[in-house]
Structure formats: structure tokens, C-alpha cells
Short mmCIF file of C-alpha atoms and ligand atoms in Angstrom, two decimals:
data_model
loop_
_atom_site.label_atom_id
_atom_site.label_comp_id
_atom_site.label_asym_id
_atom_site.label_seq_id
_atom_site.Cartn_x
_atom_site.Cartn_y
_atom_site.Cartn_z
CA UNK A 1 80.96 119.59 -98.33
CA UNK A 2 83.07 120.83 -101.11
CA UNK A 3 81.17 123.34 -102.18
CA UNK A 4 80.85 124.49 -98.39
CA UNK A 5 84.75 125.02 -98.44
CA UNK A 6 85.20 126.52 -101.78
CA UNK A 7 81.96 129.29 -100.56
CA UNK A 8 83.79 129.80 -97.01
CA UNK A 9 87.17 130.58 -98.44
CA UNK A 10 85.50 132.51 -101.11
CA UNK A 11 83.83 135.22 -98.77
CA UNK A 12 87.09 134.93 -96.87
CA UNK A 13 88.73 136.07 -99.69
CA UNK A 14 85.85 138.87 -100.08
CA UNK A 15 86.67 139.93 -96.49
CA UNK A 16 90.33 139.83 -96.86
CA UNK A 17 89.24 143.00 -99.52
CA UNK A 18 87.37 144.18 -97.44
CA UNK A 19 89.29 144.63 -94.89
CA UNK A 20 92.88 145.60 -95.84
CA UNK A 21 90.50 148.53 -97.98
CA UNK A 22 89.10 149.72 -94.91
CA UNK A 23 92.58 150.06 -93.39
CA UNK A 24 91.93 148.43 -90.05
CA UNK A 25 94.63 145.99 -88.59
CA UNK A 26 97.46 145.08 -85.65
CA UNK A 27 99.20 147.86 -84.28
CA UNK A 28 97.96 150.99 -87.16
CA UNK A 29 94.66 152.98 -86.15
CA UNK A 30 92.31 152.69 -88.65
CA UNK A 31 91.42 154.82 -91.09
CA UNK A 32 88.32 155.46 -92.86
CA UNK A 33 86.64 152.40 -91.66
CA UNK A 34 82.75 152.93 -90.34
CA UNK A 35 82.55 155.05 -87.15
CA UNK A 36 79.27 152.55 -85.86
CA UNK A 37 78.66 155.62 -84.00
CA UNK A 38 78.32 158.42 -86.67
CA UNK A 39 81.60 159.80 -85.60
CA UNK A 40 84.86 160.88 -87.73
CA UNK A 41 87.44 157.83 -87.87
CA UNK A 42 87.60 154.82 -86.59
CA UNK A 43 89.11 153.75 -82.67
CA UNK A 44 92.81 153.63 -82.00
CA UNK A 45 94.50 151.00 -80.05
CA UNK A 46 97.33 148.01 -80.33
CA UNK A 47 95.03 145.99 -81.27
CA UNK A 48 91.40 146.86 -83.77
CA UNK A 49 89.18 143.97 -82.95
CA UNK A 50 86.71 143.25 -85.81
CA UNK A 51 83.18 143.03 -84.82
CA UNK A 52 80.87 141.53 -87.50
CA UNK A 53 77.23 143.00 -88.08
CA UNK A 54 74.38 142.71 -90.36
CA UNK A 55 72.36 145.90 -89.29
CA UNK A 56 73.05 149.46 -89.66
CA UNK A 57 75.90 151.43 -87.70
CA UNK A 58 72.65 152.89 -85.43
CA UNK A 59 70.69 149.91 -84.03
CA UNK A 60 71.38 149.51 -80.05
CA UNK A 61 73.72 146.66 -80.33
CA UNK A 62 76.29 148.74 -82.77
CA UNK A 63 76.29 151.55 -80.73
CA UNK A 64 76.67 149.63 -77.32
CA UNK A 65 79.84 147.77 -79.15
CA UNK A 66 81.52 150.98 -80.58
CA UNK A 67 81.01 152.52 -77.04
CA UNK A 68 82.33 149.19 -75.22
CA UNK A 69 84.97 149.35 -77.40
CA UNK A 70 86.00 153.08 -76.09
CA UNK A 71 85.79 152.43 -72.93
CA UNK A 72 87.84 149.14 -73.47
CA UNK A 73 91.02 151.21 -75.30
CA UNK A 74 90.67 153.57 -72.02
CA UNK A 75 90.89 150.59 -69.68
CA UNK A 76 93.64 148.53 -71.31
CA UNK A 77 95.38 151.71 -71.52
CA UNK A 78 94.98 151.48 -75.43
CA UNK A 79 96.16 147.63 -75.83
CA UNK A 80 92.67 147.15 -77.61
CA UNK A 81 89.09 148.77 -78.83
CA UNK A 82 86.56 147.34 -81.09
CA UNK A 83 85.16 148.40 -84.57
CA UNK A 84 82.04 147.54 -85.53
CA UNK A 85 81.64 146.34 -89.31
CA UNK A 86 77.94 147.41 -90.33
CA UNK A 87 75.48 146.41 -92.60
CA UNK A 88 76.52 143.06 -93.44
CA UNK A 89 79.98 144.33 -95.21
CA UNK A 90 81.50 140.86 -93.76
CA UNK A 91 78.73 139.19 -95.13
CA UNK A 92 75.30 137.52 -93.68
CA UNK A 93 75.18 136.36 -90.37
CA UNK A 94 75.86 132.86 -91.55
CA UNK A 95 79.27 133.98 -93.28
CA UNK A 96 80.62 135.30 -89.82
CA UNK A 97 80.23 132.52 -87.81
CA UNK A 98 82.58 130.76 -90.14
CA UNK A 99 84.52 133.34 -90.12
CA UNK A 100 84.84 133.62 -86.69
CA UNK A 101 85.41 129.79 -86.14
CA UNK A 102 88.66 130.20 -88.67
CA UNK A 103 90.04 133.50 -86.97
CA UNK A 104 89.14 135.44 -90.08
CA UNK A 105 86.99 138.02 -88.07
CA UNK A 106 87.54 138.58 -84.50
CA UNK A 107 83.61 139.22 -83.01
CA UNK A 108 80.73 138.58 -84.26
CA UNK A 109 76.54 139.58 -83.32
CA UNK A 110 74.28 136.61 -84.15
CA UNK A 111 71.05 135.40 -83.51
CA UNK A 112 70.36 132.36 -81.52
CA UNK A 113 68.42 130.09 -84.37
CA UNK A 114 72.22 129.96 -86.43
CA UNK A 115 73.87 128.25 -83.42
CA UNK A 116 71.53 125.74 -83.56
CA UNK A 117 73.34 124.47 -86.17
CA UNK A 118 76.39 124.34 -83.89
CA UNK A 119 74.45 123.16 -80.06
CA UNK A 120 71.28 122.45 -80.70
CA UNK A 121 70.07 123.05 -77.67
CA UNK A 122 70.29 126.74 -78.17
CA UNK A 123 66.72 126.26 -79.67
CA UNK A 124 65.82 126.33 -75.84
CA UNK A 125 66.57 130.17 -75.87
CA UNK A 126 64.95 130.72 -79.31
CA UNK A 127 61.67 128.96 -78.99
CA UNK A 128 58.04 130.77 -79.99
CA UNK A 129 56.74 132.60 -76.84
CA UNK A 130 59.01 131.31 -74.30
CA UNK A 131 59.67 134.93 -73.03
CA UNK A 132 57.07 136.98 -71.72
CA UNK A 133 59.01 140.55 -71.57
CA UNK A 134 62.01 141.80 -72.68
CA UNK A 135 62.54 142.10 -69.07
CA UNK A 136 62.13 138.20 -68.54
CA UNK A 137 65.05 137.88 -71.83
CA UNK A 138 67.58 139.78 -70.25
CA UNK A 139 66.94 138.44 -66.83
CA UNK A 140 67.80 134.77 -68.07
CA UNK A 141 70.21 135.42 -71.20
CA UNK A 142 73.24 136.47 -69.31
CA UNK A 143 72.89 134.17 -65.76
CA UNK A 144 75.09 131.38 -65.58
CA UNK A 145 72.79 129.54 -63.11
CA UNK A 146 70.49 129.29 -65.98
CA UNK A 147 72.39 129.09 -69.15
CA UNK A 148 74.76 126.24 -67.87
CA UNK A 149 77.65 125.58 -69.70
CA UNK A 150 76.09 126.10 -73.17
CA UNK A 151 77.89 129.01 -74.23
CA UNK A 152 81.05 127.29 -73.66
CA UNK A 153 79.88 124.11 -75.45
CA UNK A 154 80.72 125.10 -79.11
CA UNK A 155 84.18 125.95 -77.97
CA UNK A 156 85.65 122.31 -79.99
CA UNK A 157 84.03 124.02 -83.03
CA UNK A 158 86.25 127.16 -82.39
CA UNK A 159 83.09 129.13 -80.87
CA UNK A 160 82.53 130.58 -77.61
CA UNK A 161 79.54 132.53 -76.65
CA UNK A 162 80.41 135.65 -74.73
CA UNK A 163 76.95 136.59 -73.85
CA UNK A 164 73.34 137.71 -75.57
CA UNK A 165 71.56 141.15 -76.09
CA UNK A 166 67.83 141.12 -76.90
CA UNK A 167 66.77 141.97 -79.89
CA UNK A 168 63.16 142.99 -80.04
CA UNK A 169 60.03 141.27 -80.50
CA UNK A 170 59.31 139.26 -83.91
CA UNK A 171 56.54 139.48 -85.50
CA UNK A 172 54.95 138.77 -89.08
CA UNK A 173 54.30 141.40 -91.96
CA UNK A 174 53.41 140.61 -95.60
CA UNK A 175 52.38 142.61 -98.70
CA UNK A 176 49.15 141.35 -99.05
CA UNK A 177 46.55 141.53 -95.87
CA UNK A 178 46.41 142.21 -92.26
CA UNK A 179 47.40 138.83 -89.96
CA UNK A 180 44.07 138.35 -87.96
CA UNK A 181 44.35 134.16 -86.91
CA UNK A 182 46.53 131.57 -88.19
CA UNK A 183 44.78 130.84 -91.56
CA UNK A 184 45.33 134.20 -92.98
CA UNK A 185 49.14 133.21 -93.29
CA UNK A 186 47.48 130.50 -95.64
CA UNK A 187 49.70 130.39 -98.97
CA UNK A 188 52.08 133.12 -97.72
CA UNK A 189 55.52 132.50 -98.15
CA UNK A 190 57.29 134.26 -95.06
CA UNK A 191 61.21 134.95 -94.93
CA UNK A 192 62.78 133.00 -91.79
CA UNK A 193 66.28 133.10 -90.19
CA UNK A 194 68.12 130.48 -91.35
CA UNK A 195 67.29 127.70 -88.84
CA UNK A 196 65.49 124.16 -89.42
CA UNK A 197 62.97 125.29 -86.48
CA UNK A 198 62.09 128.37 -88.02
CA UNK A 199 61.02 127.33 -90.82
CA UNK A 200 58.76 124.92 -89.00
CA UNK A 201 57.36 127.80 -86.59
CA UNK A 202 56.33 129.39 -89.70
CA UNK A 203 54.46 126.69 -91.56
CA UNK A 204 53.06 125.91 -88.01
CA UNK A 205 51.63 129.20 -87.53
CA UNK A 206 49.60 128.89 -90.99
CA UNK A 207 52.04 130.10 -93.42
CA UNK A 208 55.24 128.45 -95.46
CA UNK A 209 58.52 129.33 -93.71
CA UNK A 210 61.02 130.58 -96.05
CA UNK A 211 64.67 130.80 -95.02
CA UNK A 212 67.01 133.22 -96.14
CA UNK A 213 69.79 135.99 -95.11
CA UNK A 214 68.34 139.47 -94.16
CA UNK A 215 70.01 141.45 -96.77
CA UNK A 216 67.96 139.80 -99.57
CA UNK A 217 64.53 139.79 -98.13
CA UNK A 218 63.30 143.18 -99.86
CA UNK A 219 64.42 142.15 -103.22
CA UNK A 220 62.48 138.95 -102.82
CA UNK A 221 59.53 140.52 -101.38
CA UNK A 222 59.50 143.53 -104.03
CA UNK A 223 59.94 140.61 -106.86
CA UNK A 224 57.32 138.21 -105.49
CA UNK A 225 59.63 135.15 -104.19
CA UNK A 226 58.67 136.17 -101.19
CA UNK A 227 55.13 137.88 -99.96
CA UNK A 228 56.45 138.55 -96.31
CA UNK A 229 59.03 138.32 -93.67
CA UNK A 230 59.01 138.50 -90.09
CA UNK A 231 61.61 140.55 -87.40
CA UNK A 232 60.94 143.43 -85.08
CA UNK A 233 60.10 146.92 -85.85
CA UNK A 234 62.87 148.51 -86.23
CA UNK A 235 64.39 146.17 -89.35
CA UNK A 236 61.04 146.60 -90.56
CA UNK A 237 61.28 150.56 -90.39
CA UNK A 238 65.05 150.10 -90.80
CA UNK A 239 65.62 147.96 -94.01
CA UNK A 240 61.88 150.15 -95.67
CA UNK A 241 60.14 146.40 -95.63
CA UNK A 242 57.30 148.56 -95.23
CA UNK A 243 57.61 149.52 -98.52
CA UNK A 244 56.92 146.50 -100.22
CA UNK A 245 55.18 144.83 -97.16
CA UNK A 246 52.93 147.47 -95.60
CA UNK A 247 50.60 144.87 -93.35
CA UNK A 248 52.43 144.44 -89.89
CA UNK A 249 50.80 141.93 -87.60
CA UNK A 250 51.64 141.83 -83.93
CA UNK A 251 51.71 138.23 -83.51
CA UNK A 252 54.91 138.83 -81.29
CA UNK A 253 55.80 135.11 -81.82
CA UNK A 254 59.80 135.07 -81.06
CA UNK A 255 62.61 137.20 -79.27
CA UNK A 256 65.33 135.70 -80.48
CA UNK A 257 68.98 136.97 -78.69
CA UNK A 258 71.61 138.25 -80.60
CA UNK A 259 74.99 136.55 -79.07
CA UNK A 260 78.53 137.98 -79.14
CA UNK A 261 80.29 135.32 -80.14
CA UNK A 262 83.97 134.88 -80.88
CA UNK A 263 86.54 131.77 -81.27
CA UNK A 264 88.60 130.76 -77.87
CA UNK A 265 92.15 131.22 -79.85
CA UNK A 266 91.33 135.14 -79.85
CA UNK A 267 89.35 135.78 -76.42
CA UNK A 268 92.14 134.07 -74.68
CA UNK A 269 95.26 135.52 -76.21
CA UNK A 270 94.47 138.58 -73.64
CA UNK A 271 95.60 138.59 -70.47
CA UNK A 272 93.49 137.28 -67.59
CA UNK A 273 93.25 141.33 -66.80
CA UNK A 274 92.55 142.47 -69.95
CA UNK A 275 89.49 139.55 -70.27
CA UNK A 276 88.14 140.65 -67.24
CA UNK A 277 87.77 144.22 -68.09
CA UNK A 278 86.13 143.75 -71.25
CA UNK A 279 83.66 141.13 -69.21
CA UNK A 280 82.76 143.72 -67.35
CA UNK A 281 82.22 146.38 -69.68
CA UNK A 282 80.12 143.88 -71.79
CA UNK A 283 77.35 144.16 -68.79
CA UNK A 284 77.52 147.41 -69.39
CA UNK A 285 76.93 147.04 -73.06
CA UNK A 286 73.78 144.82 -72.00
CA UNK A 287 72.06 147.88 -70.46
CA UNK A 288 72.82 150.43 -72.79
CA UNK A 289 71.79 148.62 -75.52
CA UNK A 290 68.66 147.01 -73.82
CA UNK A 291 67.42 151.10 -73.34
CA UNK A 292 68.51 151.71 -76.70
CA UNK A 293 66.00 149.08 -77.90
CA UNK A 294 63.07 149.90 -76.16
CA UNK A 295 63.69 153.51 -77.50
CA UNK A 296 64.01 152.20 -81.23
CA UNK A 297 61.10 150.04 -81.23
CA UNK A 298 58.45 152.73 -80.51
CA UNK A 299 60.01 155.18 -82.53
CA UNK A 300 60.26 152.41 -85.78
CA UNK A 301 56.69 151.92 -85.62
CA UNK A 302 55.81 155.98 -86.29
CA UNK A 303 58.64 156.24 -88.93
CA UNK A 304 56.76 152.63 -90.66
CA UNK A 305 53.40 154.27 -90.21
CA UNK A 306 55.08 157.43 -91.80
CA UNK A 307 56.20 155.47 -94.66
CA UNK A 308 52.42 153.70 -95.03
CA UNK A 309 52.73 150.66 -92.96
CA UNK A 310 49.37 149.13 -90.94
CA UNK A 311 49.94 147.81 -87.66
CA UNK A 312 47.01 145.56 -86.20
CA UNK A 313 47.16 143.66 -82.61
CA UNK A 314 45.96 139.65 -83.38
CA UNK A 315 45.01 137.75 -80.47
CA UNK A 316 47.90 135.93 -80.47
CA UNK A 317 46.46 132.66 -78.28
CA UNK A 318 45.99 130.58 -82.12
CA UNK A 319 49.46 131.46 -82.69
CA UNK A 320 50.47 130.21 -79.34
CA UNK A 321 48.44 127.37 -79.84
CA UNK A 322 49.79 126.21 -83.19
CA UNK A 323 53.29 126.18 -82.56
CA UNK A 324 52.32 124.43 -79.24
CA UNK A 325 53.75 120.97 -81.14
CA UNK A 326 57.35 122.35 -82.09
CA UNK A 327 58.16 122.27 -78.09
CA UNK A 328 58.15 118.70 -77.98
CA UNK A 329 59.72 118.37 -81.63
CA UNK A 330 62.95 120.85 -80.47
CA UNK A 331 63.17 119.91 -76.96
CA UNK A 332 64.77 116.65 -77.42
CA UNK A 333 67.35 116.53 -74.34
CA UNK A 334 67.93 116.43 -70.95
CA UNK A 335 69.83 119.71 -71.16
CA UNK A 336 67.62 121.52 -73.77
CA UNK A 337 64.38 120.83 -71.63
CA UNK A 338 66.31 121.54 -68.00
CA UNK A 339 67.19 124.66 -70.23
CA UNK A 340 63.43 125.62 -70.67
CA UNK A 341 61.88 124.76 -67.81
CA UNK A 342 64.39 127.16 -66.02
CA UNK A 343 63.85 129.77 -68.65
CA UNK A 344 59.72 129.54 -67.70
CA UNK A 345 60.30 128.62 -63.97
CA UNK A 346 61.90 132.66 -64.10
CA UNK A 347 58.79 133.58 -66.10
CA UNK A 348 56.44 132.57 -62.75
C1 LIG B 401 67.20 140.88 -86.18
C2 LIG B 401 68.25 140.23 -85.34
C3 LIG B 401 69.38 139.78 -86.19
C4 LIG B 401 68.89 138.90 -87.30
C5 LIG B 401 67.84 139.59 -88.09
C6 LIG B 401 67.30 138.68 -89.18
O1 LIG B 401 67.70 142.02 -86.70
O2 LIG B 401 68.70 141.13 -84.36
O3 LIG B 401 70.30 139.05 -85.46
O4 LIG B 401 69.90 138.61 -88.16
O5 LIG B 401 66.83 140.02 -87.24
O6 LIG B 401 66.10 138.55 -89.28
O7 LIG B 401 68.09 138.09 -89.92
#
């Protein structure tokens, strides 16, 4: 627990540095921060909300967020805009949510499996195969008749869920052999997000379920701690895994959401007005990134093949079958289970 303090105030130290170098603040404009997209400068308004983010400056949800941000300033006739921090340069997705919960960073984009650690009945929303389209996803993520009141229920840990984006299609890709059935993942040690059920998907599906922050995995696969990971094509393509991992199996196991999340104390300092624009302008983040992704998904798997990567199609029913038991094991309430039966029911 110690140790968990003294690592939290650490990287918000780190951030502190980060920050006040890339000049963005209350009431100045900043300057040379990251334009998420491509652009000279960063956004002017009152107030520079801080959006946290491990991928690049181009994926869908970036853009989406610089361009609700714009569109926010115009609205709130310049009282506030958003800039997106890239590439983990707040740190790993685990780093933000703390940082978020102390008011450190303003926004954050996280996947599902860390708020487990928070709610678990997230893992509802993050379980193997319990999507059948990205279609299906976005139909559920954002409908308050299905979610309930689980976005709101980390608020007494300083968290609220704004709302979720999809994020692709998951699937496995190692250095050593095309993924045909479940016992090719035999010995394979596979990068996970850093979630308990995860890791047991993983060694479920055949393989050993290694957990770790995104920014290390090609280090670990390039040095041989690791012989694989698994995400969607365009980290893959993205983050040149194909380098040192060229076999890419469509097992198409998980589509985990990214959430917006951010801490009560800052959504709720805006006015009732102000709240409800950017509300509004957050659907319209939804569909521009959900286009976005579709897009960068088929063009990531030319630029892997480009770069040498293998893609092969499994049948994917042993997969399904094997990580059949983890329902039971993660479903272990009345509200996760209500959660997922309403998340299939929309499936039918
Ligand atoms: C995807 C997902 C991220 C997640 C990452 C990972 O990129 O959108 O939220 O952090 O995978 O595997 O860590």
C-alpha cells in the first residue's frame, strides 16, 4: 500500500514536468503541446482540459477528442476545449486513472478490463465474444437502459464514466507460428491488459496470459519475455509488433471499450449548460470515431502485411469454447449477469 502511494505521487510528480513543459494550463493557450490532430499549436480557451492517452495523436479516438474539443471552445464561446496528451506521455493507462481519481489529469481514454479493478462488474462489457459486431458494441455501450447506473458507480472512488468508444477487435499474434486451435498457444506467453480476467482468458484459450502496460510489449517481445501479445490491427500495425511478432491470428476473442472517464469534482465544476453541450458533442465524437475505426483497421492490416506480417482466419468455435468457463467465474452478481444478458438479449 505504501509502495502504491510513493509510485502514484511519483508519476504525479513526472506529470507535473510534463505538463508545466508543455505549457498547457488555466486561462494561457497552450503552446507547443501535441496538436492530436497533426495541426500547428495546441486549442485556446479559459480553460485546457487534459485528456490522457496511450496511443498515437492519429488513432480514431484522438482525433474525435481534439475535434470535440473544437467544437466545444466554439460552443462555450471559448470557456473550454480539450488537448489530447498522446502516446502515453502521462503514463500507462493504469497511471491515469489515478491520476484522474486525484484531479491530477482532467480526462482520461481507458479500456474496460482496468475498471474492473474499480466495479467489477464492468467485466460484463469486457467479456470474450460477448459482442458480435462493432455495430452490436456501440449499440449497447452508450444506452442507459442497458448500462444502468454503472458508469456512475465508481463516482465514491472519484471516477465517473462519461461514456465508451469501441476499440477494434482483439485478437492474438506471436513471433513464433500461425494460431490454428487452442493448443498452438501451448507454452506461449501472451501480453494481456492489466486485468485479473485477462489473464485468465488467455491461459483459457491455450496460452499463459501475461499482463503488462502497452508501451513495453515490443521490448519484451523483441527480448523474449514475451513471445506474443494480443490487440487489434491497428496497434499491431501502429506500435510495428509485426516486427518482432509477424504471425497474426484472427481469433477475434475481445472488443474491449475504451471509456472517457473523468473524476465528478471536475465534470461538475461546469455549468449545467456547459455539461450539456459537451454531452452532446461526445455523441458526436462516438460516430466519428466509430468511422474512423473501421477505416484504420483495414488499412493496418495492408501496412502489417507491408511490413511482413501473416494474417490467417482460425475457426474461432475452440476459442469460444474454452473460455466458455470464465462466464460463470466473472459473472458473479445480480447486476453483472442482468448486465450480460441485456448485452446478448440486443445481440438476438
Ligand atoms: C487498445 C485499446 C487501449 C488499450 C490497448 C492495450 O489500443 O484501445 O485502450 O490500452 O489496446 O492493449 O493496452
Amino acid at each position: 500500500m505504501r509502495l502504491k502511494k510513493m509510485v502514484v505521487a511519483g508519476t504525479a510528480a513526472l506529470v507535473a514536468v510534463a505538463l508545466t513543459a508543455c505549457g498547457s494550463g488555466f486561462e494561457a493557450p497552450a503552446e507547443g503541446g501535441t496538436d492530436a490532430a497533426g495541426g500547428a499549436g495546441a486549442p485556446e480557451a479559459e480553460t485546457v482540459f487534459k485528456v490522457a492517452f496511450n496511443q498515437n495523436a492519429d488513432q480514431p479516438e484522438a482525433v474525435a477528442m481534439t475535434n470535440l474539443g473544437e467544437r466545444l471552445a466554439e460552443r462555450t464561446d471559448g470557456r473550454y476545449t480539450l488537448e489530447v496528451f498522446p502516446n502515453e506521455t502521462l503514463g500507462a493507462q493504469k497511471d491515469t486513472v489515478e491520476l484522474v481519481q486525484s484531479g491530477t489529469v482532467d480526462f482520461a481514454l481507458v479500456a474496460g478490463s482496468l475498471l474492473e479493478n474499480f466495479n467489477p462488474d464492468f467485466v460484463a462489457l469486457n467479456l470474450p465474444y460477448v459482442y458480435d459486431s462493432q455495430e452490436h458494441q456501440e449499440a449497447v455501450l452508450n444506452d442507459p437502459e442497458i448500462t444502468g447506473d454503472l458508469f456512475s458507480s465508481i463516482e465514491d472512488q472519484n471516477l465517473r464514466v462519461l461514456g465508451g468508444f469501441s476499440a477494434g477487435v482483439r485478437s492474438v499474434y506471436n513471433s513464433s507460428h500461425p494460431i490454428e486451435k487452442p493448443e498452438d498457444l501451448d507454452g506461449l506467453k501472451i501480453r494481456v491488459m492489466e486485468s485479473d480476467t485477462n489473464t485468465r482468458m488467455l491461459d483459457l484459450m491455450g496460452g499463459t496470459g501475461t499482463p503488462m502496460g502497452q508501451g513495453e510489449v515490443y521490448t519484451a517481445i523483441q527480448s523474449g519475455v514475451l513471445d506474443g501479445g494480443e490487440n487489434n490491427e491497428s496497434i499491431y500495425a501502429n506500435l510495428k509488433h509485426a516486427e518482432v511478432a509477424p504471425y497474426y491470428s484472427y481469433t477475434k476473442h475481445l472488443m474491449i471499450p475504451d471509456y472517457l472517464i473523468t473524476s465528478p469534482a471536475v465534470f461538475d465544476a461546469m455549468s449545467e449548460e456547459d455539461r450539456a453541450v459537451f454531452l452532446e458533442e461526445l455523441q458526436v465524437a462516438y460516430e466519428e470515431s466509430s468511422e474512423l475505426t473501421t477505416e484504420i483497421m483495414t488499412e493496418s492490416q495492408a501496412a502489417a502485411e507491408e511490413a511482413g506480417a501473416q494474417f490467417n482466419e482460425p475457426d474461432i468455435e475452440p476459442f469460444r469454447k474454452a473460455v466458455e468457463p470464465l462466464l460463470d467465474e466473472s459473472l458473479t452478481t445480480d447486476t453483472a449477469k442482468d448486465l450480460y444478458d441485456s448485452v446478448r438479449a440486443a445481440a438476438e
